[in-house]
Tab-separated table of N, CA and C in Angstrom:
chain	number	residue	atom	x	y	z
J	144	GLN	N	-29.828	6.552	-6.380
J	144	GLN	CA	-29.243	6.539	-7.631
J	144	GLN	C	-27.673	6.301	-7.579
J	145	VAL	N	-26.975	5.566	-7.835
J	145	VAL	CA	-25.597	5.236	-7.855
J	145	VAL	C	-24.651	6.499	-8.405
J	146	ARG	N	-23.472	6.442	-7.469
J	146	ARG	CA	-22.574	7.585	-8.068
J	146	ARG	C	-21.131	7.132	-7.608
J	147	LEU	N	-19.881	6.859	-8.575
J	147	LEU	CA	-18.970	6.959	-8.091
J	147	LEU	C	-18.165	8.297	-8.985
J	148	VAL	N	-17.821	8.627	-7.360
J	148	VAL	CA	-16.917	9.829	-7.685
J	148	VAL	C	-15.545	9.958	-7.608
J	149	GLU	N	-14.446	10.113	-8.894
J	149	GLU	CA	-13.163	10.315	-8.758
J	149	GLU	C	-12.588	11.066	-8.157
J	150	SER	N	-11.651	11.444	-7.312
J	150	SER	CA	-10.580	12.325	-7.239
J	150	SER	C	-9.589	11.976	-7.139
J	151	GLY	N	-8.326	12.770	-7.142
J	151	GLY	CA	-7.077	12.717	-7.590
J	151	GLY	C	-6.357	12.999	-8.487
J	152	GLY	N	-6.776	13.115	-9.171
J	152	GLY	CA	-5.521	12.907	-10.642
J	152	GLY	C	-4.972	14.427	-10.611
J	153	GLY	N	-4.201	14.251	-11.861
J	153	GLY	CA	-3.582	15.795	-12.033
J	153	GLY	C	-1.767	15.312	-13.005
J	154	LEU	N	-1.144	16.724	-12.438
J	154	LEU	CA	0.324	16.018	-13.728
J	154	LEU	C	1.081	16.273	-12.500
J	155	VAL	N	2.089	15.123	-12.801
J	155	VAL	CA	3.126	14.733	-11.961
J	155	VAL	C	4.524	14.215	-12.853
J	156	LYS	N	5.293	14.591	-12.374
J	156	LYS	CA	6.720	14.233	-13.124
J	156	LYS	C	6.915	13.007	-13.107
J	157	PRO	N	7.429	12.288	-14.261
J	157	PRO	CA	8.183	10.929	-13.916
J	157	PRO	C	8.829	10.755	-12.272
J	158	GLY	N	9.102	9.181	-12.385
J	158	GLY	CA	9.177	9.097	-11.034
J	158	GLY	C	8.191	9.626	-9.833
J	159	GLY	N	7.201	10.247	-9.927
J	159	GLY	CA	6.493	10.505	-9.033
J	159	GLY	C	5.268	10.082	-8.156
J	160	SER	N	4.319	10.474	-7.651
J	160	SER	CA	3.633	9.418	-7.227
J	160	SER	C	2.222	10.421	-6.951
J	161	LEU	N	0.664	9.304	-7.090
J	161	LEU	CA	-0.540	10.089	-6.836
J	161	LEU	C	-1.006	9.146	-6.002
J	162	ARG	N	-2.268	9.264	-5.970
J	162	ARG	CA	-3.099	8.388	-5.003
J	162	ARG	C	-4.182	9.111	-5.224
J	163	LEU	N	-5.288	8.191	-5.778
J	163	LEU	CA	-6.553	8.297	-6.539
J	163	LEU	C	-7.484	7.594	-5.211
J	164	SER	N	-8.886	8.442	-5.041
J	164	SER	CA	-9.525	7.843	-4.878
J	164	SER	C	-11.057	7.836	-5.515
J	165	CYS	N	-11.760	7.003	-5.155
J	165	CYS	CA	-13.367	6.242	-5.592
J	165	CYS	C	-13.954	6.330	-4.597
J	166	THR	N	-15.500	7.269	-4.233
J	166	THR	CA	-16.027	6.950	-2.879
J	166	THR	C	-17.346	6.681	-4.148
J	167	ALA	N	-18.006	5.485	-3.483
J	167	ALA	CA	-19.173	5.239	-4.163
J	167	ALA	C	-20.311	5.293	-3.160
J	168	SER	N	-21.680	5.895	-3.991
J	168	SER	CA	-23.206	5.743	-3.175
J	168	SER	C	-23.852	5.405	-3.611
J	169	GLY	N	-24.628	5.336	-2.647
J	169	GLY	CA	-25.987	4.537	-3.189
J	169	GLY	C	-26.262	2.982	-3.501
J	170	LEU	N	-25.300	2.163	-3.286
J	170	LEU	CA	-24.861	1.022	-3.476
J	170	LEU	C	-24.403	0.557	-2.140
J	171	THR	N	-24.496	-0.621	-2.150
J	171	THR	CA	-23.689	-1.913	-1.287
J	171	THR	C	-22.860	-2.057	-0.955
J	172	PHE	N	-21.817	-1.164	-0.461
J	172	PHE	CA	-20.149	-1.599	-0.956
J	172	PHE	C	-20.209	-2.943	-0.588
J	173	SER	N	-20.138	-3.841	0.371
J	173	SER	CA	-19.783	-5.019	0.081
J	173	SER	C	-20.214	-6.146	-0.830
J	174	ASN	N	-21.353	-5.476	-1.781
J	174	ASN	CA	-21.850	-6.494	-2.859
J	174	ASN	C	-21.538	-6.317	-4.131
J	175	TYR	N	-20.304	-4.917	-4.101
J	175	TYR	CA	-19.428	-4.878	-4.912
J	175	TYR	C	-18.029	-4.912	-5.204
J	176	ALA	N	-17.728	-5.234	-6.394
J	176	ALA	CA	-16.421	-5.433	-7.089
J	176	ALA	C	-16.139	-4.152	-7.228
J	177	MET	N	-14.933	-3.786	-6.862
J	177	MET	CA	-14.708	-2.246	-7.085
J	177	MET	C	-13.305	-2.097	-7.943
J	178	SER	N	-13.273	-1.809	-9.117
J	178	SER	CA	-12.281	-1.955	-10.160
J	178	SER	C	-11.189	-0.456	-10.129
J	179	TRP	N	-10.234	-0.407	-10.912
J	179	TRP	CA	-9.686	0.670	-11.689
J	179	TRP	C	-9.232	-0.106	-13.358
J	180	TYR	N	-9.692	1.268	-13.624
J	180	TYR	CA	-9.156	1.010	-15.335
J	180	TYR	C	-8.756	2.472	-15.923
J	181	ARG	N	-8.174	2.000	-16.877
J	181	ARG	CA	-7.513	3.481	-17.719
J	181	ARG	C	-7.899	3.416	-18.718
J	182	GLN	N	-7.401	4.825	-19.560
J	182	GLN	CA	-7.380	4.558	-20.884
J	182	GLN	C	-6.718	5.492	-21.400
J	183	SER	N	-6.155	5.459	-22.322
J	183	SER	CA	-5.057	6.315	-23.311
J	183	SER	C	-5.873	6.557	-24.377
J	184	PRO	N	-5.400	7.525	-25.160
J	184	PRO	CA	-6.172	8.289	-26.144
J	184	PRO	C	-5.789	6.914	-27.517
J	185	GLY	N	-6.552	6.503	-28.236
J	185	GLY	CA	-6.403	5.490	-29.103
J	185	GLY	C	-5.924	3.981	-28.859
J	186	LYS	N	-6.435	4.112	-27.663
J	186	LYS	CA	-6.066	2.487	-26.946
J	186	LYS	C	-7.587	2.657	-25.916
J	187	GLU	N	-7.677	0.968	-25.585
J	187	GLU	CA	-8.723	-0.128	-25.232
J	187	GLU	C	-8.727	0.626	-23.681
J	188	ARG	N	-9.829	0.413	-23.042
J	188	ARG	CA	-9.597	0.371	-21.293
J	188	ARG	C	-9.090	-0.520	-20.662
J	189	GLU	N	-7.941	-0.118	-19.856
J	189	GLU	CA	-7.033	-1.633	-19.313
J	189	GLU	C	-7.305	-1.404	-18.201
J	190	LEU	N	-7.924	-3.072	-17.881
J	190	LEU	CA	-8.481	-3.418	-16.324
J	190	LEU	C	-7.055	-3.302	-15.774
J	191	LEU	N	-6.999	-2.456	-14.086
J	191	LEU	CA	-5.570	-2.507	-13.602
J	191	LEU	C	-6.069	-3.494	-12.679
J	192	VAL	N	-6.926	-2.725	-11.784
J	192	VAL	CA	-6.564	-4.262	-10.442
J	192	VAL	C	-7.804	-4.254	-9.796
J	193	ALA	N	-8.705	-4.828	-9.783
J	193	ALA	CA	-10.350	-5.434	-8.598
J	193	ALA	C	-9.550	-5.447	-7.402
J	194	SER	N	-10.880	-5.078	-6.743
J	194	SER	CA	-10.831	-5.016	-5.301
J	194	SER	C	-12.129	-5.563	-4.722
J	195	PHE	N	-12.216	-6.751	-3.564
J	195	PHE	CA	-13.046	-7.683	-3.248
J	195	PHE	C	-13.268	-7.377	-1.569
J	196	PRO	N	-14.303	-7.282	-1.372
J	196	PRO	CA	-14.024	-7.450	0.314
J	196	PRO	C	-13.688	-7.970	0.983
J	197	ARG	N	-13.530	-9.171	1.229
J	197	ARG	CA	-12.372	-10.068	1.483
J	197	ARG	C	-11.768	-10.461	0.564
J	198	THR	N	-10.278	-10.590	0.465
J	198	THR	CA	-9.301	-11.086	-0.673
J	198	THR	C	-8.188	-12.362	0.258
J	199	SER	N	-8.903	-13.653	-0.130
J	199	SER	CA	-7.840	-14.797	0.174
J	199	SER	C	-6.332	-14.931	-0.229
J	200	GLY	N	-6.440	-14.844	-1.514
J	200	GLY	CA	-5.449	-15.164	-2.343
J	200	GLY	C	-4.963	-13.839	-2.886
J	201	GLY	N	-4.965	-13.104	-2.767
J	201	GLY	CA	-3.798	-11.605	-3.349
J	201	GLY	C	-4.558	-11.138	-4.155
J	202	THR	N	-3.967	-9.757	-4.611
J	202	THR	CA	-4.849	-8.996	-5.869
J	202	THR	C	-4.150	-9.147	-6.748
J	203	ASN	N	-4.356	-9.199	-7.744
J	203	ASN	CA	-3.998	-9.566	-9.456
J	203	ASN	C	-4.044	-7.931	-9.842
J	204	TYR	N	-2.700	-7.641	-10.533
J	204	TYR	CA	-2.321	-6.402	-10.860
J	204	TYR	C	-2.301	-6.557	-12.356
J	205	ALA	N	-2.439	-6.018	-13.108
J	205	ALA	CA	-2.366	-5.541	-14.298
J	205	ALA	C	-0.830	-5.536	-15.043
J	206	ASP	N	0.067	-6.314	-15.912
J	206	ASP	CA	1.348	-6.189	-15.491
J	206	ASP	C	2.163	-5.212	-15.762
J	207	SER	N	1.279	-4.116	-16.281
J	207	SER	CA	1.812	-2.736	-16.878
J	207	SER	C	2.025	-1.906	-15.330
J	208	VAL	N	1.052	-2.089	-13.976
J	208	VAL	CA	1.701	-1.339	-12.783
J	208	VAL	C	1.859	-2.196	-11.886
J	209	LYS	N	2.451	-3.507	-11.680
J	209	LYS	CA	2.428	-4.187	-10.747
J	209	LYS	C	3.754	-4.264	-10.382
J	210	GLY	N	4.122	-4.075	-8.674
J	210	GLY	CA	4.878	-3.290	-8.231
J	210	GLY	C	5.121	-1.962	-7.780
J	211	ARG	N	3.979	-1.096	-8.607
J	211	ARG	CA	4.182	0.256	-8.494
J	211	ARG	C	2.566	0.373	-8.131
J	212	PHE	N	1.729	-0.152	-8.231
J	212	PHE	CA	0.325	0.369	-8.002
J	212	PHE	C	-0.246	-0.600	-6.685
J	213	THR	N	-0.824	0.363	-5.876
J	213	THR	CA	-1.478	-0.315	-4.931
J	213	THR	C	-2.961	-0.005	-4.390
J	214	VAL	N	-3.545	-0.931	-4.877
J	214	VAL	CA	-5.297	-0.756	-4.610
J	214	VAL	C	-5.421	-0.761	-3.107
J	215	PHE	N	-6.374	-0.092	-2.572
J	215	PHE	CA	-6.598	-1.008	-1.064
J	215	PHE	C	-8.072	0.152	-0.721
J	216	ARG	N	-9.031	-0.459	-0.153
J	216	ARG	CA	-10.442	-0.620	0.355
J	216	ARG	C	-10.962	-0.436	1.510
J	217	VAL	N	-11.596	0.695	1.779
J	217	VAL	CA	-12.106	1.145	2.932
J	217	VAL	C	-13.146	0.631	3.124
J	218	SER	N	-13.868	-0.153	3.670
J	218	SER	CA	-15.439	0.037	3.172
J	218	SER	C	-15.947	0.844	4.586
J	219	ALA	N	-15.343	0.945	5.779
J	219	ALA	CA	-16.092	2.408	6.142
J	219	ALA	C	-16.420	4.032	5.583
J	220	GLU	N	-15.569	3.867	4.988
J	220	GLU	CA	-15.934	4.746	3.849
J	220	GLU	C	-16.605	5.402	2.407
J	221	ASN	N	-16.526	3.350	2.317
J	221	ASN	CA	-17.198	3.326	0.708
J	221	ASN	C	-16.371	3.476	-0.488
J	222	THR	N	-15.012	3.616	-0.437
J	222	THR	CA	-13.944	3.941	-0.892
J	222	THR	C	-12.836	3.003	-1.361
J	223	ILE	N	-12.551	3.446	-2.483
J	223	ILE	CA	-11.032	2.821	-2.979
J	223	ILE	C	-9.869	3.670	-3.316
J	224	TYR	N	-9.186	3.338	-2.944
J	224	TYR	CA	-7.663	3.967	-3.638
J	224	TYR	C	-7.237	3.370	-4.088
J	225	LEU	N	-6.309	4.245	-5.257
J	225	LEU	CA	-5.129	3.436	-5.556
J	225	LEU	C	-3.867	4.621	-6.206
J	226	GLN	N	-3.008	3.957	-5.082
J	226	GLN	CA	-1.276	4.686	-4.636
J	226	GLN	C	-0.713	4.290	-5.535
J	227	MET	N	-0.275	5.184	-6.620
J	227	MET	CA	0.547	5.038	-7.709
J	227	MET	C	1.733	6.031	-7.859
J	228	ASN	N	2.828	4.686	-7.158
J	228	ASN	CA	4.230	5.490	-7.398
J	228	ASN	C	5.198	5.135	-8.554
J	229	SER	N	6.235	6.130	-8.492
J	229	SER	CA	7.300	5.502	-9.386
J	229	SER	C	6.674	5.778	-11.000
J	230	LEU	N	5.924	6.782	-11.066
J	230	LEU	CA	4.710	6.983	-12.439
J	230	LEU	C	5.927	6.814	-13.557
J	231	LYS	N	5.492	7.141	-14.951
J	231	LYS	CA	5.762	6.749	-16.014
J	231	LYS	C	5.314	8.111	-17.055
J	232	PRO	N	5.410	8.106	-18.196
J	232	PRO	CA	4.801	8.894	-18.930
J	232	PRO	C	4.055	8.073	-19.416
J	233	GLU	N	4.297	6.840	-19.818
J	233	GLU	CA	3.098	5.696	-20.205
J	233	GLU	C	1.805	5.602	-19.407
J	234	ASP	N	1.770	6.170	-18.247
J	234	ASP	CA	0.625	5.946	-17.449
J	234	ASP	C	-0.111	6.765	-17.256
J	235	THR	N	0.240	8.056	-18.134
J	235	THR	CA	-0.686	9.245	-18.849
J	235	THR	C	-2.263	8.278	-19.272
J	236	ALA	N	-3.247	8.989	-18.435
J	236	ALA	CA	-4.716	8.588	-19.141
J	236	ALA	C	-5.326	8.824	-18.383
J	237	VAL	N	-6.455	8.582	-18.965
J	237	VAL	CA	-7.667	8.917	-17.337
J	237	VAL	C	-7.799	7.710	-16.936
J	238	TYR	N	-8.561	8.044	-15.550
J	238	TYR	CA	-8.415	6.739	-14.914
J	238	TYR	C	-10.165	6.590	-14.198
J	239	PHE	N	-10.134	5.383	-14.393
J	239	PHE	CA	-11.777	4.972	-14.017
J	239	PHE	C	-12.063	3.915	-13.259
J	240	CYS	N	-13.209	4.080	-12.649
J	240	CYS	CA	-13.878	3.632	-10.907
J	240	CYS	C	-14.794	2.484	-12.090
J	241	ASN	N	-15.476	1.449	-11.185
J	241	ASN	CA	-15.549	0.466	-11.889
J	241	ASN	C	-16.310	-0.002	-10.128
J	242	ALA	N	-17.860	-0.030	-10.299
J	242	ALA	CA	-18.340	-0.936	-9.579
J	242	ALA	C	-19.247	-1.971	-10.261
J	243	ARG	N	-19.299	-3.308	-9.935
J	243	ARG	CA	-19.831	-4.411	-10.615
J	243	ARG	C	-20.447	-5.408	-9.422
J	244	SER	N	-21.783	-5.418	-9.442
J	244	SER	CA	-22.218	-6.346	-8.313
J	244	SER	C	-22.111	-7.798	-8.560
J	245	PHE	N	-21.824	-8.526	-7.285
J	245	PHE	CA	-22.010	-10.388	-7.256
J	245	PHE	C	-22.590	-10.651	-7.890
J	246	TYR	N	-24.198	-10.472	-7.924
J	246	TYR	CA	-25.026	-10.746	-8.180
J	246	TYR	C	-26.213	-10.166	-9.057
J	247	SER	N	-25.384	-9.730	-10.137
J	247	SER	CA	-26.362	-9.019	-11.526
J	247	SER	C	-24.805	-8.400	-12.381
J	248	ALA	N	-25.028	-9.003	-13.377
J	248	ALA	CA	-24.419	-8.595	-14.862
J	248	ALA	C	-24.283	-7.081	-14.423
J	249	ALA	N	-25.661	-6.728	-14.377
J	249	ALA	CA	-26.615	-5.256	-15.180
J	249	ALA	C	-26.446	-4.202	-14.260
J	250	LEU	N	-25.811	-4.364	-13.044
J	250	LEU	CA	-25.270	-3.672	-11.801
J	250	LEU	C	-24.085	-3.608	-11.975
J	251	ASP	N	-23.732	-2.455	-12.980
J	251	ASP	CA	-22.271	-2.459	-13.502
J	251	ASP	C	-22.289	-0.712	-13.759
J	252	TYR	N	-21.508	-0.200	-12.518
J	252	TYR	CA	-21.589	1.570	-13.037
J	252	TYR	C	-20.044	2.286	-13.001
J	253	TRP	N	-19.936	3.013	-13.922
J	253	TRP	CA	-18.724	3.314	-14.056
J	253	TRP	C	-18.769	5.131	-13.246
J	254	GLY	N	-17.549	5.332	-12.839
J	254	GLY	CA	-17.448	7.088	-12.567
J	254	GLY	C	-17.266	7.723	-13.704
J	255	GLN	N	-16.966	9.180	-13.456
J	255	GLN	CA	-16.629	10.133	-15.114
J	255	GLN	C	-15.418	9.688	-15.158
J	256	GLY	N	-14.017	9.312	-14.316
J	256	GLY	CA	-12.444	9.520	-14.540
J	256	GLY	C	-12.333	10.966	-14.235
J	257	THR	N	-10.985	10.724	-13.943
J	257	THR	CA	-9.815	11.834	-14.032
J	257	THR	C	-8.770	11.401	-14.303
J	258	GLN	N	-8.222	12.733	-14.959
J	258	GLN	CA	-7.090	12.550	-16.119
J	258	GLN	C	-5.204	12.751	-14.976
J	259	VAL	N	-4.898	11.646	-15.368
J	259	VAL	CA	-3.592	11.365	-14.436
J	259	VAL	C	-2.693	12.100	-15.765
J	260	THR	N	-1.808	12.784	-16.074
J	260	THR	CA	-0.770	13.240	-16.273
J	260	THR	C	0.789	13.477	-16.060
J	261	VAL	N	1.133	12.496	-17.080
J	261	VAL	CA	3.096	12.184	-16.226
J	261	VAL	C	3.592	12.796	-16.824
J	262	SER	N	4.004	13.937	-16.866
J	262	SER	CA	5.649	15.120	-17.499
J	262	SER	C	6.076	15.236	-17.226
J	263	ALA	N	7.702	15.949	-17.727
J	263	ALA	CA	8.834	16.498	-17.258
J	263	ALA	C	8.189	17.902	-17.436
């Protein structure tokens, strides 16, 4: 059974930082693209960044988080992290982890989400 467990969300003041983590189990980590999404009330789910086992051409971030958020992947832990700096109130959302197989579109999994609230 595949499980993605996110943690690290919480309440932070504008300008602050948080680090989210997503640990996967029940899958072969190297066979999956691991991504972070977020969703605010009334808005569509937004792709922030995708992480691949081997990245030769750099990592593409959504314009809304470029320069402030960094993803890193620790294969030995089956975990990806999202380091979020210089947080803004508009970053307030539920953050989701996604695992998508390179070999089958049907193998697509989501975590339960973790709430991030940026407020003074």
